[in-house]
Amino acid sequence: MKRNLGIASLLLIGVTFILKVSGLLRDMTIAFYFGDSYLADAYIAAFIIPNMLFLFMTNGMKNALVPSYVDAF
């Protein structure tokens, strides 16, 4: 059981790292193609609200569900 929890933790770390790197690549691509323009500002403004909701839900799941799951087993 503890081995599965360790594997799940490593998987969570790996996925988080991949997400951070892909976000960096996204920002670098936007900066390369659009620079400091109103198009880049429009994209970023349209991206912030859904991304903020997604991050709130994933962090809430990580911070609330995982400790409850560990306590249950």
N, CA, C and O atoms as a printed pandas DataFrame, in Angstrom:
     atom_number atom_name residue_name chain_id  residue_number  x_coord  y_coord  z_coord
0              1         N          MET        A               1    0.817   -1.189    0.000
1              2        CA          MET        A               1    0.000    0.000    0.000
2              3         C          MET        A               1    0.866    1.261    0.000
3              4         O          MET        A               1    0.601    2.202   -0.748
4              5         N          LYS        A               2    1.895    1.273    0.836
5              6        CA          LYS        A               2    2.774    2.446    0.892
6              7         C          LYS        A               2    3.551    2.618   -0.402
7              8         O          LYS        A               2    3.872    3.738   -0.798
8              9         N          ARG        A               3    3.854    1.497   -1.066
9             10        CA          ARG        A               3    4.575    1.568   -2.339
10            11         C          ARG        A               3    3.720    2.266   -3.394
11            12         O          ARG        A               3    4.226    3.072   -4.175
12            13         N          ASN        A               4    2.418    1.952   -3.414
13            14        CA          ASN        A               4    1.510    2.599   -4.362
14            15         C          ASN        A               4    1.406    4.094   -4.094
15            16         O          ASN        A               4    1.317    4.892   -5.027
16            17         N          LEU        A               5    1.416    4.464   -2.841
17            18        CA          LEU        A               5    1.358    5.878   -2.481
18            19         C          LEU        A               5    2.631    6.588   -2.933
19            20         O          LEU        A               5    2.570    7.732   -3.384
20            21         N          GLY        A               6    3.771    5.935   -2.819
21            22        CA          GLY        A               6    5.028    6.511   -3.289
22            23         C          GLY        A               6    5.038    6.686   -4.797
23            24         O          GLY        A               6    5.514    7.701   -5.306
24            25         N          ILE        A               7    4.514    5.700   -5.511
25            26        CA          ILE        A               7    4.441    5.800   -6.970
26            27         C          ILE        A               7    3.493    6.925   -7.373
27            28         O          ILE        A               7    3.778    7.678   -8.303
28            29         N          ALA        A               8    2.373    7.037   -6.677
29            30        CA          ALA        A               8    1.421    8.107   -6.978
30            31         C          ALA        A               8    2.037    9.476   -6.695
31            32         O          ALA        A               8    1.799   10.431   -7.434
32            33         N          SER        A               9    2.821    9.570   -5.638
33            34        CA          SER        A               9    3.480   10.839   -5.324
34            35         C          SER        A               9    4.493   11.220   -6.394
35            36         O          SER        A               9    4.567   12.380   -6.801
36            37         N          LEU        A              10    5.269   10.249   -6.848
37            38        CA          LEU        A              10    6.234   10.515   -7.921
38            39         C          LEU        A              10    5.529   10.892   -9.221
39            40         O          LEU        A              10    6.004   11.754   -9.960
40            41         N          LEU        A              11    4.414   10.257   -9.495
41            42        CA          LEU        A              11    3.635   10.601  -10.679
42            43         C          LEU        A              11    3.105   12.034  -10.583
43            44         O          LEU        A              11    3.141   12.773  -11.567
44            45         N          LEU        A              12    2.623   12.424   -9.425
45            46        CA          LEU        A              12    2.136   13.782   -9.219
46            47         C          LEU        A              12    3.257   14.808   -9.401
47            48         O          LEU        A              12    3.042   15.860  -10.002
48            49         N          ILE        A              13    4.438   14.508   -8.889
49            50        CA          ILE        A              13    5.592   15.397   -9.054
50            51         C          ILE        A              13    5.968   15.499  -10.529
51            52         O          ILE        A              13    6.228   16.594  -11.029
52            53         N          GLY        A              14    5.999   14.370  -11.224
53            54        CA          GLY        A              14    6.358   14.369  -12.639
54            55         C          GLY        A              14    5.374   15.149  -13.493
55            56         O          GLY        A              14    5.781   15.912  -14.369
56            57         N          VAL        A              15    4.088   14.965  -13.249
57            58        CA          VAL        A              15    3.074   15.682  -14.013
58            59         C          VAL        A              15    3.138   17.174  -13.717
59            60         O          VAL        A              15    2.985   17.990  -14.626
60            61         N          THR        A              16    3.359   17.538  -12.469
61            62        CA          THR        A              16    3.481   18.946  -12.115
62            63         C          THR        A              16    4.669   19.577  -12.830
63            64         O          THR        A              16    4.563   20.698  -13.326
64            65         N          PHE        A              17    5.789   18.880  -12.889
65            66        CA          PHE        A              17    6.964   19.387  -13.593
66            67         C          PHE        A              17    6.681   19.571  -15.077
67            68         O          PHE        A              17    7.062   20.583  -15.665
68            69         N          ILE        A              18    6.014   18.596  -15.682
69            70        CA          ILE        A              18    5.674   18.700  -17.103
70            71         C          ILE        A              18    4.755   19.889  -17.353
71            72         O          ILE        A              18    4.928   20.607  -18.338
72            73         N          LEU        A              19    3.789   20.103  -16.481
73            74        CA          LEU        A              19    2.880   21.241  -16.634
74            75         C          LEU        A              19    3.615   22.572  -16.514
75            76         O          LEU        A              19    3.328   23.506  -17.263
76            77         N          LYS        A              20    4.546   22.666  -15.594
77            78        CA          LYS        A              20    5.304   23.908  -15.432
78            79         C          LYS        A              20    6.174   24.187  -16.654
79            80         O          LYS        A              20    6.255   25.326  -17.113
80            81         N          VAL        A              21    6.820   23.155  -17.177
81            82        CA          VAL        A              21    7.668   23.329  -18.358
82            83         C          VAL        A              21    6.815   23.686  -19.577
83            84         O          VAL        A              21    7.207   24.539  -20.373
84            85         N          SER        A              22    5.661   23.048  -19.731
85            86        CA          SER        A              22    4.806   23.375  -20.871
86            87         C          SER        A              22    4.261   24.789  -20.762
87            88         O          SER        A              22    4.089   25.453  -21.784
88            89         N          GLY        A              23    3.984   25.272  -19.557
89            90        CA          GLY        A              23    3.565   26.661  -19.380
90            91         C          GLY        A              23    4.668   27.636  -19.750
91            92         O          GLY        A              23    4.405   28.680  -20.346
92            93         N          LEU        A              24    5.892   27.301  -19.402
93            94        CA          LEU        A              24    7.026   28.137  -19.779
94            95         C          LEU        A              24    7.188   28.182  -21.297
95            96         O          LEU        A              24    7.420   29.248  -21.867
96            97         N          LEU        A              25    7.066   27.034  -21.947
97            98        CA          LEU        A              25    7.167   26.989  -23.407
98            99         C          LEU        A              25    6.034   27.782  -24.061
99           100         O          LEU        A              25    6.251   28.454  -25.069
100          101         N          ARG        A              26    4.832   27.707  -23.494
101          102        CA          ARG        A              26    3.707   28.485  -24.019
102          103         C          ARG        A              26    3.999   29.978  -23.938
103          104         O          ARG        A              26    3.785   30.705  -24.908
104          105         N          ASP        A              27    4.481   30.434  -22.802
105          106        CA          ASP        A              27    4.782   31.852  -22.626
106          107         C          ASP        A              27    5.921   32.302  -23.543
107          108         O          ASP        A              27    5.889   33.413  -24.073
108          109         N          MET        A              28    6.918   31.451  -23.729
109          110        CA          MET        A              28    8.014   31.802  -24.624
110          111         C          MET        A              28    7.539   31.882  -26.072
111          112         O          MET        A              28    7.994   32.742  -26.826
112          113         N          THR        A              29    6.634   31.000  -26.464
113          114        CA          THR        A              29    6.098   31.024  -27.822
114          115         C          THR        A              29    5.270   32.284  -28.063
115          116         O          THR        A              29    5.395   32.926  -29.106
116          117         N          ILE        A              30    4.429   32.632  -27.098
117          118        CA          ILE        A              30    3.627   33.859  -27.228
118          119         C          ILE        A              30    4.541   35.072  -27.319
119          120         O          ILE        A              30    4.315   35.958  -28.143
120          121         N          ALA        A              31    5.554   35.119  -26.494
121          122        CA          ALA        A              31    6.484   36.255  -26.525
122          123         C          ALA        A              31    7.249   36.316  -27.840
123          124         O          ALA        A              31    7.519   37.405  -28.347
124          125         N          PHE        A              32    7.597   35.172  -28.393
125          126        CA          PHE        A              32    8.345   35.154  -29.654
126          127         C          PHE        A              32    7.486   35.649  -30.819
127          128         O          PHE        A              32    7.937   36.462  -31.626
128          129         N          TYR        A              33    6.254   35.159  -30.903
129          130        CA          TYR        A              33    5.409   35.504  -32.049
130          131         C          TYR        A              33    4.698   36.847  -31.911
131          132         O          TYR        A              33    4.534   37.558  -32.902
132          133         N          PHE        A              34    4.278   37.202  -30.707
133          134        CA          PHE        A              34    3.473   38.408  -30.533
134          135         C          PHE        A              34    4.198   39.541  -29.828
135          136         O          PHE        A              34    3.820   40.703  -29.975
136          137         N          GLY        A              35    5.220   39.224  -29.075
137          138        CA          GLY        A              35    5.963   40.265  -28.363
138          139         C          GLY        A              35    5.084   40.988  -27.353
139          140         O          GLY        A              35    4.284   40.376  -26.646
140          141         N          ASP        A              36    5.250   42.284  -27.305
141          142        CA          ASP        A              36    4.484   43.113  -26.377
142          143         C          ASP        A              36    3.396   43.844  -27.168
143          144         O          ASP        A              36    3.496   45.045  -27.419
144          145         N          SER        A              37    2.362   43.103  -27.555
145          146        CA          SER        A              37    1.316   43.697  -28.385
146          147         C          SER        A              37   -0.045   43.494  -27.732
147          148         O          SER        A              37   -0.174   42.785  -26.734
148          149         N          TYR        A              38   -1.042   44.122  -28.307
149          150        CA          TYR        A              38   -2.394   43.977  -27.787
150          151         C          TYR        A              38   -2.932   42.566  -28.024
151          152         O          TYR        A              38   -3.807   42.115  -27.284
152          153         N          LEU        A              39   -2.430   41.862  -29.037
153          154        CA          LEU        A              39   -2.857   40.480  -29.271
154          155         C          LEU        A              39   -2.400   39.563  -28.137
155          156         O          LEU        A              39   -3.158   38.709  -27.677
156          157         N          ALA        A              40   -1.187   39.742  -27.700
157          158        CA          ALA        A              40   -0.689   38.945  -26.577
158          159         C          ALA        A              40   -1.453   39.288  -25.305
159          160         O          ALA        A              40   -1.778   38.402  -24.515
160          161         N          ASP        A              41   -1.739   40.571  -25.106
161          162        CA          ASP        A              41   -2.506   40.977  -23.926
162          163         C          ASP        A              41   -3.910   40.380  -23.941
163          164         O          ASP        A              41   -4.417   39.957  -22.901
164          165         N          ALA        A              42   -4.541   40.344  -25.118
165          166        CA          ALA        A              42   -5.881   39.774  -25.238
166          167         C          ALA        A              42   -5.861   38.278  -24.930
167          168         O          ALA        A              42   -6.752   37.772  -24.247
168          169         N          TYR        A              43   -4.852   37.576  -25.429
169          170        CA          TYR        A              43   -4.754   36.145  -25.153
170          171         C          TYR        A              43   -4.556   35.896  -23.659
171          172         O          TYR        A              43   -5.221   35.043  -23.072
172          173         N          ILE        A              44   -3.665   36.623  -23.066
173          174        CA          ILE        A              44   -3.377   36.425  -21.645
174          175         C          ILE        A              44   -4.595   36.754  -20.792
175          176         O          ILE        A              44   -4.890   36.047  -19.828
176          177         N          ALA        A              45   -5.306   37.827  -21.143
177          178        CA          ALA        A              45   -6.509   38.195  -20.388
178          179         C          ALA        A              45   -7.586   37.116  -20.517
179          180         O          ALA        A              45   -8.272   36.811  -19.541
180          181         N          ALA        A              46   -7.742   36.536  -21.708
181          182        CA          ALA        A              46   -8.741   35.495  -21.909
182          183         C          ALA        A              46   -8.322   34.174  -21.266
183          184         O          ALA        A              46   -9.168   33.312  -21.024
184          185         N          PHE        A              47   -7.062   34.007  -20.993
185          186        CA          PHE        A              47   -6.550   32.755  -20.444
186          187         C          PHE        A              47   -6.550   32.737  -18.919
187          188         O          PHE        A              47   -6.609   31.664  -18.318
188          189         N          ILE        A              48   -6.485   33.892  -18.290
189          190        CA          ILE        A              48   -6.281   33.961  -16.843
190          191         C          ILE        A              48   -7.443   33.371  -16.044
191          192         O          ILE        A              48   -7.209   32.585  -15.126
192          193         N          ILE        A              49   -8.676   33.723  -16.362
193          194        CA          ILE        A              49   -9.815   33.294  -15.544
194          195         C          ILE        A              49  -10.019   31.777  -15.587
195          196         O          ILE        A              49  -10.101   31.167  -14.522
196          197         N          PRO        A              50  -10.106   31.133  -16.761
197          198        CA          PRO        A              50  -10.251   29.665  -16.730
198          199         C          PRO        A              50   -9.056   28.962  -16.089
199          200         O          PRO        A              50   -9.222   27.961  -15.392
200          201         N          ASN        A              51   -7.863   29.482  -16.324
201          202        CA          ASN        A              51   -6.678   28.874  -15.727
202          203         C          ASN        A              51   -6.701   29.016  -14.204
203          204         O          ASN        A              51   -6.315   28.093  -13.487
204          205         N          MET        A              52   -7.145   30.154  -13.721
205          206        CA          MET        A              52   -7.218   30.362  -12.279
206          207         C          MET        A              52   -8.223   29.393  -11.643
207          208         O          MET        A              52   -7.962   28.851  -10.569
208          209         N          LEU        A              53   -9.359   29.174  -12.292
209          210        CA          LEU        A              53  -10.338   28.218  -11.778
210          211         C          LEU        A              53   -9.785   26.794  -11.795
211          212         O          LEU        A              53   -9.983   26.035  -10.847
212          213         N          PHE        A              54   -9.099   26.443  -12.863
213          214        CA          PHE        A              54   -8.504   25.109  -12.955
214          215         C          PHE        A              54   -7.461   24.895  -11.864
215          216         O          PHE        A              54   -7.437   23.845  -11.222
216          217         N          LEU        A              55   -6.601   25.887  -11.655
217          218        CA          LEU        A              55   -5.578   25.764  -10.611
218          219         C          LEU        A              55   -6.195   25.688   -9.225
219          220         O          LEU        A              55   -5.704   24.956   -8.366
220          221         N          PHE        A              56   -7.262   26.434   -9.002
221          222        CA          PHE        A              56   -7.947   26.371   -7.708
222          223         C          PHE        A              56   -8.498   24.975   -7.464
223          224         O          PHE        A              56   -8.382   24.445   -6.358
224          225         N          MET        A              57   -9.097   24.374   -8.491
225          226        CA          MET        A              57   -9.668   23.039   -8.330
226          227         C          MET        A              57   -8.578   21.989   -8.134
227          228         O          MET        A              57   -8.729   21.104   -7.291
228          229         N          THR        A              58   -7.486   22.066   -8.892
229          230        CA          THR        A              58   -6.449   21.044   -8.754
230          231         C          THR        A              58   -5.711   21.173   -7.425
231          232         O          THR        A              58   -5.407   20.165   -6.787
232          233         N          ASN        A              59   -5.422   22.395   -7.006
233          234        CA          ASN        A              59   -4.756   22.568   -5.716
234          235         C          ASN        A              59   -5.675   22.186   -4.569
235          236         O          ASN        A              59   -5.223   21.641   -3.563
236          237         N          GLY        A              60   -6.953   22.467   -4.715
237          238        CA          GLY        A              60   -7.911   22.053   -3.689
238          239         C          GLY        A              60   -7.990   20.551   -3.581
239          240         O          GLY        A              60   -8.074   20.006   -2.480
240          241         N          MET        A              61   -7.964   19.876   -4.716
241          242        CA          MET        A              61   -7.990   18.409   -4.700
242          243         C          MET        A              61   -6.720   17.861   -4.052
243          244         O          MET        A              61   -6.766   16.933   -3.245
244          245         N          LYS        A              62   -5.594   18.451   -4.421
245          246        CA          LYS        A              62   -4.317   17.967   -3.887
246          247         C          LYS        A              62   -4.230   18.214   -2.384
247          248         O          LYS        A              62   -3.767   17.349   -1.640
248          249         N          ASN        A              63   -4.666   19.371   -1.936
249          250        CA          ASN        A              63   -4.511   19.730   -0.527
250          251         C          ASN        A              63   -5.602   19.153    0.365
251          252         O          ASN        A              63   -5.390   19.012    1.569
252          253         N          ALA        A              64   -6.751   18.818   -0.185
253          254        CA          ALA        A              64   -7.844   18.298    0.634
254          255         C          ALA        A              64   -8.030   16.796    0.479
255          256         O          ALA        A              64   -8.242   16.096    1.469
256          257         N          LEU        A              65   -7.955   16.298   -0.737
257          258        CA          LEU        A              65   -8.256   14.893   -0.972
258          259         C          LEU        A              65   -7.118   13.975   -0.568
259          260         O          LEU        A              65   -7.365   12.930    0.035
260          261         N          VAL        A              66   -5.897   14.324   -0.874
261          262        CA          VAL        A              66   -4.767   13.439   -0.589
262          263         C          VAL        A              66   -4.602   13.178    0.908
263          264         O          VAL        A              66   -4.460   12.018    1.294
264          265         N          PRO        A              67   -4.615   14.203    1.775
265          266        CA          PRO        A              67   -4.514   13.895    3.219
266          267         C          PRO        A              67   -5.689   13.041    3.721
267          268         O          PRO        A              67   -5.497   12.175    4.574
268          269         N          SER        A              68   -6.887   13.274    3.205
269          270        CA          SER        A              68   -8.037   12.479    3.614
270          271         C          SER        A              68   -7.873   11.028    3.152
271          272         O          SER        A              68   -8.220   10.095    3.876
272          273         N          TYR        A              69   -7.347   10.854    1.956
273          274        CA          TYR        A              69   -7.114    9.516    1.429
274          275         C          TYR        A              69   -6.062    8.777    2.247
275          276         O          TYR        A              69   -6.218    7.592    2.542
276          277         N          VAL        A              70   -4.992    9.477    2.613
277          278        CA          VAL        A              70   -3.928    8.858    3.400
278          279         C          VAL        A              70   -4.447    8.479    4.788
279          280         O          VAL        A              70   -4.112    7.411    5.300
280          281         N          ASP        A              71   -5.250    9.331    5.393
281          282        CA          ASP        A              71   -5.818    9.025    6.711
282          283         C          ASP        A              71   -6.769    7.842    6.661
283          284         O          ASP        A              71   -6.865    7.077    7.620
284          285         N          ALA        A              72   -7.472    7.691    5.545
285          286        CA          ALA        A              72   -8.442    6.590    5.412
286          287         C          ALA        A              72   -7.735    5.237    5.315
287          288         O          ALA        A              72   -8.287    4.209    5.708
288          289         N          PHE        A              73   -6.515    5.249    4.789
289          290        CA          PHE        A              73   -5.796    3.982    4.639
290          291         C          PHE        A              73   -4.617    4.016    5.493
291          292         O          PHE        A              73   -3.855    3.050    5.532
